[in-house]
Amino acid sequence: MKIRKEVLRLALEIARESYPNEFVALLTGKKGVIEELLFLPFDSGESSAIIHLEMLPLGYRIYGTVHSHPSPSCKPSRADLDMFAKHGIVHIIVCYPFEWGCWGFYDKNGNEIRLEIVD
C-alpha cells in the first residue's frame, strides 16, 4: 500500500488547525495508492472524533481512516481499535506536535504496518 506525501502533509495541517480537538477523515484513492482525504460530517472533542459514515456518497473506494491525537502518543486507543475493525484496512493516527513523522500506520487489528510514501 502507498500513500501520497501531500495526503500526509494535509492530515498534519488539519490536525494542527483542529488542535486541541481531534479530527477524523476517510482515506480514498485507487490502485493501492491513498490519494485523498474524504471529509464527512464528524463530531469531535479533545478525546474523540466520531465520523458520520451514513453520509458517505456511493462510489468511493475507502481504504481506511485518519484521525488525530492531541497528545504525543500515536498509539491506538480501545475506541480506535473498534473503529479500525469496522472501516477499512489502513488507519493513520497523526499526533502532537503534528510535524513530519508524527504518525502511526496501522492495520484493521491495530498492528503497526508500513506504508510507502510517494510523490
Short mmCIF file of N, CA, C and O in Angstrom, two decimals:
data_model
loop_
_atom_site.label_atom_id
_atom_site.label_comp_id
_atom_site.label_asym_id
_atom_site.label_seq_id
_atom_site.Cartn_x
_atom_site.Cartn_y
_atom_site.Cartn_z
N MET A 1 0.85 -1.17 0.00
CA MET A 1 0.00 0.00 0.00
C MET A 1 0.89 1.24 0.00
O MET A 1 1.93 1.27 0.64
N LYS A 2 0.45 2.25 -0.72
CA LYS A 2 1.21 3.50 -0.83
C LYS A 2 0.32 4.67 -0.42
O LYS A 2 -0.91 4.58 -0.48
N ILE A 3 0.97 5.77 -0.06
CA ILE A 3 0.25 6.99 0.27
C ILE A 3 1.01 8.18 -0.31
O ILE A 3 2.25 8.21 -0.29
N ARG A 4 0.27 9.10 -0.87
CA ARG A 4 0.88 10.32 -1.42
C ARG A 4 1.35 11.23 -0.28
O ARG A 4 0.65 11.41 0.72
N LYS A 5 2.53 11.79 -0.47
CA LYS A 5 3.14 12.66 0.52
C LYS A 5 2.22 13.82 0.88
O LYS A 5 2.10 14.20 2.05
N GLU A 6 1.53 14.38 -0.13
CA GLU A 6 0.67 15.53 0.14
C GLU A 6 -0.53 15.16 1.02
O GLU A 6 -1.06 16.02 1.73
N VAL A 7 -0.95 13.90 1.01
CA VAL A 7 -2.04 13.46 1.88
C VAL A 7 -1.60 13.53 3.33
O VAL A 7 -2.32 14.01 4.21
N LEU A 8 -0.38 13.06 3.61
CA LEU A 8 0.16 13.14 4.98
C LEU A 8 0.34 14.60 5.41
O LEU A 8 0.01 14.95 6.54
N ARG A 9 0.86 15.42 4.52
CA ARG A 9 1.03 16.84 4.85
C ARG A 9 -0.31 17.49 5.19
O ARG A 9 -0.41 18.26 6.13
N LEU A 10 -1.33 17.18 4.40
CA LEU A 10 -2.65 17.74 4.65
C LEU A 10 -3.20 17.27 5.99
O LEU A 10 -3.76 18.06 6.75
N ALA A 11 -3.06 15.99 6.30
CA ALA A 11 -3.54 15.46 7.58
C ALA A 11 -2.87 16.16 8.75
O ALA A 11 -3.53 16.53 9.74
N LEU A 12 -1.56 16.39 8.65
CA LEU A 12 -0.84 17.10 9.72
C LEU A 12 -1.32 18.54 9.85
O LEU A 12 -1.51 19.05 10.96
N GLU A 13 -1.54 19.19 8.72
CA GLU A 13 -2.01 20.58 8.73
C GLU A 13 -3.40 20.69 9.36
O GLU A 13 -3.65 21.57 10.19
N ILE A 14 -4.28 19.80 8.99
CA ILE A 14 -5.64 19.83 9.56
C ILE A 14 -5.61 19.51 11.05
O ILE A 14 -6.34 20.11 11.84
N ALA A 15 -4.74 18.59 11.46
CA ALA A 15 -4.61 18.28 12.88
C ALA A 15 -4.15 19.51 13.66
O ALA A 15 -4.66 19.79 14.75
N ARG A 16 -3.18 20.25 13.11
CA ARG A 16 -2.71 21.49 13.78
C ARG A 16 -3.85 22.50 13.89
O ARG A 16 -4.01 23.14 14.92
N GLU A 17 -4.63 22.64 12.82
CA GLU A 17 -5.74 23.60 12.83
C GLU A 17 -6.86 23.17 13.77
O GLU A 17 -7.55 24.01 14.33
N SER A 18 -7.05 21.87 13.95
CA SER A 18 -8.11 21.35 14.81
C SER A 18 -7.72 21.32 16.29
O SER A 18 -8.60 21.25 17.15
N TYR A 19 -6.44 21.33 16.57
CA TYR A 19 -5.93 21.21 17.94
C TYR A 19 -6.57 22.28 18.83
O TYR A 19 -6.69 23.42 18.41
N PRO A 20 -7.02 21.95 20.04
CA PRO A 20 -6.79 20.71 20.80
C PRO A 20 -7.82 19.61 20.54
O PRO A 20 -7.77 18.57 21.17
N ASN A 21 -8.74 19.83 19.61
CA ASN A 21 -9.71 18.79 19.27
C ASN A 21 -9.13 17.83 18.25
O ASN A 21 -8.22 18.17 17.50
N GLU A 22 -9.69 16.64 18.22
CA GLU A 22 -9.33 15.66 17.21
C GLU A 22 -10.08 15.94 15.91
O GLU A 22 -11.07 16.66 15.91
N PHE A 23 -9.57 15.38 14.82
CA PHE A 23 -10.32 15.37 13.57
C PHE A 23 -10.30 13.95 13.04
O PHE A 23 -9.46 13.12 13.44
N VAL A 24 -11.20 13.65 12.13
CA VAL A 24 -11.25 12.33 11.50
C VAL A 24 -11.68 12.49 10.05
O VAL A 24 -12.50 13.36 9.73
N ALA A 25 -11.10 11.67 9.18
CA ALA A 25 -11.45 11.65 7.76
C ALA A 25 -11.24 10.23 7.23
O ALA A 25 -10.63 9.39 7.90
N LEU A 26 -11.71 10.00 6.04
CA LEU A 26 -11.53 8.71 5.38
C LEU A 26 -10.40 8.80 4.37
O LEU A 26 -10.11 9.88 3.84
N LEU A 27 -9.76 7.67 4.11
CA LEU A 27 -8.68 7.58 3.14
C LEU A 27 -9.22 6.95 1.87
O LEU A 27 -9.82 5.87 1.91
N THR A 28 -9.02 7.61 0.74
CA THR A 28 -9.52 7.09 -0.52
C THR A 28 -8.44 7.21 -1.60
O THR A 28 -7.46 7.94 -1.42
N GLY A 29 -8.61 6.49 -2.67
CA GLY A 29 -7.65 6.51 -3.77
C GLY A 29 -7.98 5.43 -4.77
O GLY A 29 -9.13 5.00 -4.87
N LYS A 30 -6.95 4.99 -5.48
CA LYS A 30 -7.16 3.93 -6.46
C LYS A 30 -5.88 3.16 -6.67
O LYS A 30 -4.78 3.66 -6.43
N LYS A 31 -6.05 1.94 -7.11
CA LYS A 31 -4.93 1.05 -7.45
C LYS A 31 -3.90 0.94 -6.32
O LYS A 31 -2.70 0.97 -6.56
N GLY A 32 -4.38 0.85 -5.08
CA GLY A 32 -3.49 0.67 -3.95
C GLY A 32 -2.73 1.90 -3.51
O GLY A 32 -1.78 1.79 -2.74
N VAL A 33 -3.14 3.08 -3.97
CA VAL A 33 -2.48 4.33 -3.59
C VAL A 33 -3.51 5.24 -2.92
O VAL A 33 -4.53 5.59 -3.53
N ILE A 34 -3.24 5.64 -1.69
CA ILE A 34 -4.09 6.60 -0.98
C ILE A 34 -3.76 7.97 -1.54
O ILE A 34 -2.63 8.43 -1.43
N GLU A 35 -4.77 8.60 -2.15
CA GLU A 35 -4.55 9.86 -2.86
C GLU A 35 -5.30 11.04 -2.28
O GLU A 35 -5.00 12.18 -2.62
N GLU A 36 -6.30 10.78 -1.44
CA GLU A 36 -7.13 11.87 -0.94
C GLU A 36 -7.66 11.57 0.45
O GLU A 36 -7.79 10.41 0.84
N LEU A 37 -8.01 12.65 1.15
CA LEU A 37 -8.79 12.56 2.37
C LEU A 37 -10.22 12.90 1.99
O LEU A 37 -10.47 13.86 1.26
N LEU A 38 -11.14 12.11 2.46
CA LEU A 38 -12.56 12.36 2.22
C LEU A 38 -13.17 12.77 3.55
O LEU A 38 -13.14 12.02 4.52
N PHE A 39 -13.70 14.00 3.58
CA PHE A 39 -14.28 14.53 4.80
C PHE A 39 -15.78 14.38 4.78
O PHE A 39 -16.44 14.77 3.83
N LEU A 40 -16.29 13.81 5.84
CA LEU A 40 -17.72 13.72 6.11
C LEU A 40 -17.98 14.51 7.39
O LEU A 40 -17.05 14.77 8.15
N PRO A 41 -19.23 14.86 7.66
CA PRO A 41 -19.51 15.49 8.94
C PRO A 41 -19.01 14.60 10.09
O PRO A 41 -19.10 13.37 10.01
N PHE A 42 -18.46 15.24 11.12
CA PHE A 42 -18.00 14.49 12.29
C PHE A 42 -18.16 15.33 13.54
O PHE A 42 -18.25 16.56 13.46
N ASP A 43 -18.23 14.66 14.67
CA ASP A 43 -18.27 15.30 15.98
C ASP A 43 -16.93 15.06 16.63
O ASP A 43 -16.39 13.95 16.57
N SER A 44 -16.38 16.11 17.27
CA SER A 44 -15.07 15.92 17.89
C SER A 44 -14.93 16.73 19.16
O SER A 44 -15.64 17.71 19.38
N GLY A 45 -13.98 16.30 19.95
CA GLY A 45 -13.59 16.98 21.17
C GLY A 45 -12.12 16.71 21.41
O GLY A 45 -11.41 16.26 20.52
N GLU A 46 -11.67 16.92 22.63
CA GLU A 46 -10.26 16.74 22.95
C GLU A 46 -9.88 15.27 23.12
O GLU A 46 -8.69 14.96 23.16
N SER A 47 -10.88 14.39 23.20
CA SER A 47 -10.53 12.97 23.39
C SER A 47 -11.21 12.02 22.41
O SER A 47 -11.07 10.81 22.54
N SER A 48 -11.94 12.56 21.43
CA SER A 48 -12.56 11.67 20.46
C SER A 48 -13.00 12.43 19.21
O SER A 48 -13.15 13.65 19.24
N ALA A 49 -13.21 11.67 18.16
CA ALA A 49 -13.79 12.18 16.92
C ALA A 49 -14.62 11.04 16.32
O ALA A 49 -14.12 9.93 16.16
N ILE A 50 -15.87 11.33 16.03
CA ILE A 50 -16.79 10.33 15.51
C ILE A 50 -17.29 10.80 14.15
O ILE A 50 -17.88 11.86 14.03
N ILE A 51 -17.02 9.99 13.13
CA ILE A 51 -17.40 10.35 11.76
C ILE A 51 -18.79 9.77 11.44
O ILE A 51 -19.14 8.69 11.90
N HIS A 52 -19.55 10.51 10.67
CA HIS A 52 -20.90 10.10 10.30
C HIS A 52 -20.86 9.36 8.95
O HIS A 52 -21.07 9.95 7.90
N LEU A 53 -20.60 8.08 9.02
CA LEU A 53 -20.45 7.27 7.81
C LEU A 53 -21.74 7.13 7.03
O LEU A 53 -21.70 6.81 5.84
N GLU A 54 -22.87 7.38 7.66
CA GLU A 54 -24.13 7.31 6.92
C GLU A 54 -24.20 8.38 5.84
O GLU A 54 -25.04 8.31 4.94
N MET A 55 -23.30 9.36 5.87
CA MET A 55 -23.26 10.43 4.88
C MET A 55 -22.33 10.10 3.70
O MET A 55 -22.16 10.91 2.79
N LEU A 56 -21.73 8.92 3.70
CA LEU A 56 -20.77 8.53 2.66
C LEU A 56 -21.47 8.40 1.31
O LEU A 56 -22.41 7.62 1.16
N PRO A 57 -21.02 9.17 0.31
CA PRO A 57 -21.60 9.02 -1.03
C PRO A 57 -21.19 7.68 -1.65
O PRO A 57 -20.15 7.11 -1.31
N LEU A 58 -21.99 7.21 -2.56
CA LEU A 58 -21.70 5.95 -3.25
C LEU A 58 -20.51 6.14 -4.20
O LEU A 58 -20.27 7.23 -4.71
N GLY A 59 -19.79 5.06 -4.44
CA GLY A 59 -18.77 5.07 -5.47
C GLY A 59 -17.35 5.33 -5.01
O GLY A 59 -16.44 5.35 -5.83
N TYR A 60 -17.12 5.54 -3.73
CA TYR A 60 -15.76 5.77 -3.25
C TYR A 60 -15.14 4.48 -2.78
O TYR A 60 -15.79 3.66 -2.13
N ARG A 61 -13.87 4.30 -3.09
CA ARG A 61 -13.11 3.19 -2.53
C ARG A 61 -12.48 3.72 -1.25
O ARG A 61 -11.64 4.61 -1.28
N ILE A 62 -12.90 3.17 -0.13
CA ILE A 62 -12.40 3.61 1.17
C ILE A 62 -11.35 2.61 1.64
O ILE A 62 -11.64 1.44 1.84
N TYR A 63 -10.12 3.10 1.80
CA TYR A 63 -9.04 2.25 2.29
C TYR A 63 -8.99 2.20 3.80
O TYR A 63 -8.48 1.26 4.38
N GLY A 64 -9.47 3.26 4.46
CA GLY A 64 -9.42 3.29 5.91
C GLY A 64 -9.68 4.69 6.43
O GLY A 64 -10.39 5.48 5.80
N THR A 65 -9.06 5.00 7.58
CA THR A 65 -9.32 6.26 8.26
C THR A 65 -8.02 6.96 8.64
O THR A 65 -6.96 6.34 8.71
N VAL A 66 -8.14 8.24 8.91
CA VAL A 66 -7.06 9.02 9.52
C VAL A 66 -7.71 9.88 10.58
O VAL A 66 -8.81 10.40 10.39
N HIS A 67 -7.04 9.98 11.73
CA HIS A 67 -7.51 10.90 12.76
C HIS A 67 -6.33 11.37 13.58
O HIS A 67 -5.22 10.85 13.46
N SER A 68 -6.58 12.39 14.39
CA SER A 68 -5.51 12.99 15.18
C SER A 68 -5.66 12.67 16.65
O SER A 68 -6.77 12.42 17.14
N HIS A 69 -4.52 12.68 17.33
CA HIS A 69 -4.46 12.62 18.78
C HIS A 69 -3.80 13.92 19.24
O HIS A 69 -2.68 14.22 18.80
N PRO A 70 -4.44 14.68 20.12
CA PRO A 70 -3.84 15.93 20.59
C PRO A 70 -2.76 15.72 21.65
O PRO A 70 -2.37 16.65 22.34
N SER A 71 -2.26 14.51 21.76
CA SER A 71 -1.16 14.17 22.66
C SER A 71 0.00 13.64 21.82
O SER A 71 -0.19 13.33 20.64
N PRO A 72 1.18 13.48 22.40
CA PRO A 72 2.31 12.96 21.61
C PRO A 72 2.27 11.45 21.37
O PRO A 72 3.17 10.90 20.77
N SER A 73 1.20 10.78 21.78
CA SER A 73 1.09 9.33 21.58
C SER A 73 0.25 9.03 20.34
O SER A 73 -0.89 9.47 20.23
N CYS A 74 0.83 8.25 19.43
CA CYS A 74 0.10 7.79 18.25
C CYS A 74 -0.46 6.39 18.48
O CYS A 74 -0.98 5.77 17.54
N LYS A 75 -0.36 5.89 19.69
CA LYS A 75 -0.84 4.54 19.99
C LYS A 75 -2.38 4.52 19.96
O LYS A 75 -3.03 5.38 20.53
N PRO A 76 -2.97 3.52 19.28
CA PRO A 76 -4.43 3.44 19.18
C PRO A 76 -5.08 3.17 20.54
O PRO A 76 -4.58 2.36 21.32
N SER A 77 -6.19 3.84 20.78
CA SER A 77 -6.99 3.59 21.98
C SER A 77 -7.94 2.42 21.71
O SER A 77 -8.05 1.94 20.58
N ARG A 78 -8.67 2.01 22.72
CA ARG A 78 -9.67 0.95 22.55
C ARG A 78 -10.72 1.38 21.52
O ARG A 78 -11.12 0.61 20.65
N ALA A 79 -11.17 2.64 21.62
CA ALA A 79 -12.16 3.16 20.66
C ALA A 79 -11.58 3.18 19.25
O ALA A 79 -12.28 2.88 18.28
N ASP A 80 -10.29 3.52 19.12
CA ASP A 80 -9.64 3.50 17.80
C ASP A 80 -9.65 2.09 17.22
O ASP A 80 -9.97 1.90 16.05
N LEU A 81 -9.31 1.11 18.04
CA LEU A 81 -9.29 -0.27 17.56
C LEU A 81 -10.67 -0.73 17.12
O LEU A 81 -10.79 -1.45 16.12
N ASP A 82 -11.70 -0.30 17.83
CA ASP A 82 -13.07 -0.64 17.42
C ASP A 82 -13.38 -0.04 16.05
O ASP A 82 -13.97 -0.70 15.19
N MET A 83 -12.98 1.23 15.83
CA MET A 83 -13.21 1.88 14.54
C MET A 83 -12.39 1.18 13.44
O MET A 83 -12.90 0.93 12.35
N PHE A 84 -11.13 0.86 13.73
CA PHE A 84 -10.26 0.21 12.74
C PHE A 84 -10.90 -1.09 12.24
O PHE A 84 -10.86 -1.39 11.04
N ALA A 85 -11.46 -1.87 13.16
CA ALA A 85 -12.01 -3.18 12.82
C ALA A 85 -13.20 -3.07 11.87
O ALA A 85 -13.50 -4.02 11.13
N LYS A 86 -13.86 -1.93 11.86
CA LYS A 86 -15.10 -1.77 11.08
C LYS A 86 -14.92 -1.04 9.76
O LYS A 86 -15.78 -1.14 8.88
N HIS A 87 -13.85 -0.28 9.59
CA HIS A 87 -13.78 0.66 8.47
C HIS A 87 -12.45 0.63 7.74
O HIS A 87 -11.59 1.47 7.95
N GLY A 88 -12.25 -0.33 6.86
CA GLY A 88 -11.08 -0.33 6.01
C GLY A 88 -9.92 -1.16 6.51
O GLY A 88 -10.00 -1.83 7.53
N ILE A 89 -8.81 -1.06 5.78
CA ILE A 89 -7.64 -1.91 6.07
C ILE A 89 -6.41 -1.11 6.50
O ILE A 89 -5.44 -1.69 6.98
N VAL A 90 -6.43 0.22 6.31
CA VAL A 90 -5.30 1.07 6.65
C VAL A 90 -5.81 2.21 7.52
O VAL A 90 -6.82 2.84 7.19
N HIS A 91 -5.10 2.46 8.61
CA HIS A 91 -5.52 3.52 9.52
C HIS A 91 -4.29 4.32 9.95
O HIS A 91 -3.23 3.74 10.20
N ILE A 92 -4.47 5.62 9.98
CA ILE A 92 -3.37 6.52 10.32
C ILE A 92 -3.79 7.36 11.51
O ILE A 92 -4.89 7.91 11.54
N ILE A 93 -2.90 7.45 12.49
CA ILE A 93 -3.07 8.39 13.59
C ILE A 93 -1.93 9.38 13.50
O ILE A 93 -0.76 8.99 13.45
N VAL A 94 -2.27 10.67 13.42
CA VAL A 94 -1.26 11.73 13.49
C VAL A 94 -1.33 12.30 14.90
O VAL A 94 -2.41 12.45 15.47
N CYS A 95 -0.17 12.59 15.49
CA CYS A 95 -0.15 13.02 16.88
C CYS A 95 0.67 14.29 17.06
O CYS A 95 1.51 14.64 16.22
N TYR A 96 0.38 14.96 18.17
CA TYR A 96 1.04 16.21 18.54
C TYR A 96 2.55 16.00 18.60
O TYR A 96 2.98 14.97 19.09
N PRO A 97 3.36 16.89 18.09
CA PRO A 97 3.09 18.26 17.63
C PRO A 97 2.75 18.38 16.14
O PRO A 97 2.84 19.45 15.56
N PHE A 98 2.33 17.29 15.53
CA PHE A 98 1.85 17.29 14.14
C PHE A 98 2.92 17.75 13.15
O PHE A 98 2.66 18.51 12.24
N GLU A 99 4.13 17.27 13.35
CA GLU A 99 5.24 17.54 12.44
C GLU A 99 5.51 16.29 11.61
O GLU A 99 5.01 15.20 11.92
N TRP A 100 6.32 16.44 10.56
CA TRP A 100 6.64 15.32 9.68
C TRP A 100 7.17 14.16 10.52
O TRP A 100 8.10 14.32 11.31
N GLY A 101 6.58 13.00 10.36
CA GLY A 101 6.98 11.81 11.10
C GLY A 101 6.16 11.54 12.35
O GLY A 101 6.31 10.49 12.97
N CYS A 102 5.28 12.47 12.72
CA CYS A 102 4.43 12.30 13.91
C CYS A 102 3.16 11.54 13.53
O CYS A 102 2.06 12.12 13.48
N TRP A 103 3.33 10.26 13.22
CA TRP A 103 2.19 9.44 12.81
C TRP A 103 2.48 7.98 13.09
O TRP A 103 3.62 7.57 13.33
N GLY A 104 1.41 7.22 13.07
CA GLY A 104 1.50 5.77 13.13
C GLY A 104 0.58 5.21 12.07
O GLY A 104 -0.50 5.75 11.82
N PHE A 105 1.02 4.14 11.41
CA PHE A 105 0.22 3.45 10.39
C PHE A 105 -0.17 2.09 10.98
O PHE A 105 0.70 1.37 11.47
N TYR A 106 -1.45 1.74 10.86
CA TYR A 106 -1.96 0.52 11.49
C TYR A 106 -2.87 -0.25 10.54
O TYR A 106 -3.50 0.34 9.67
N ASP A 107 -2.94 -1.56 10.77
CA ASP A 107 -3.92 -2.38 10.04
C ASP A 107 -5.22 -2.39 10.82
O ASP A 107 -5.35 -1.75 11.87
N LYS A 108 -6.20 -3.15 10.36
CA LYS A 108 -7.52 -3.15 10.99
C LYS A 108 -7.51 -3.76 12.39
O LYS A 108 -8.45 -3.57 13.15
N ASN A 109 -6.44 -4.46 12.76
CA ASN A 109 -6.31 -5.04 14.09
C ASN A 109 -5.46 -4.18 15.03
O ASN A 109 -5.24 -4.56 16.17
N GLY A 110 -4.96 -3.05 14.53
CA GLY A 110 -4.15 -2.17 15.35
C GLY A 110 -2.67 -2.50 15.35
O GLY A 110 -1.90 -1.93 16.12
N ASN A 111 -2.26 -3.41 14.46
CA ASN A 111 -0.83 -3.73 14.33
C ASN A 111 -0.16 -2.67 13.46
O ASN A 111 -0.72 -2.27 12.43
N GLU A 112 1.03 -2.26 13.84
CA GLU A 112 1.75 -1.29 13.03
C GLU A 112 2.09 -1.90 11.67
O GLU A 112 2.45 -3.07 11.58
N ILE A 113 1.95 -1.08 10.63
CA ILE A 113 2.28 -1.51 9.29
C ILE A 113 3.15 -0.43 8.64
O ILE A 113 3.32 0.66 9.20
N ARG A 114 3.67 -0.75 7.49
CA ARG A 114 4.49 0.19 6.74
C ARG A 114 3.70 0.62 5.51
O ARG A 114 3.12 -0.22 4.81
N LEU A 115 3.67 1.91 5.26
CA LEU A 115 3.12 2.44 4.02
C LEU A 115 4.27 3.12 3.26
O LEU A 115 5.08 3.82 3.88
N GLU A 116 4.33 2.89 1.98
CA GLU A 116 5.32 3.58 1.16
C GLU A 116 4.81 4.99 0.86
O GLU A 116 3.70 5.16 0.35
N ILE A 117 5.61 5.99 1.18
CA ILE A 117 5.24 7.39 0.92
C ILE A 117 5.80 7.77 -0.44
O ILE A 117 7.00 7.65 -0.69
N VAL A 118 4.90 8.21 -1.34
CA VAL A 118 5.29 8.52 -2.71
C VAL A 118 4.92 9.95 -3.05
O VAL A 118 4.03 10.54 -2.44
N ASP A 119 5.62 10.52 -4.07
CA ASP A 119 5.31 11.89 -4.51
C ASP A 119 4.08 11.96 -5.31
O ASP A 119 3.17 11.61 -5.57
#
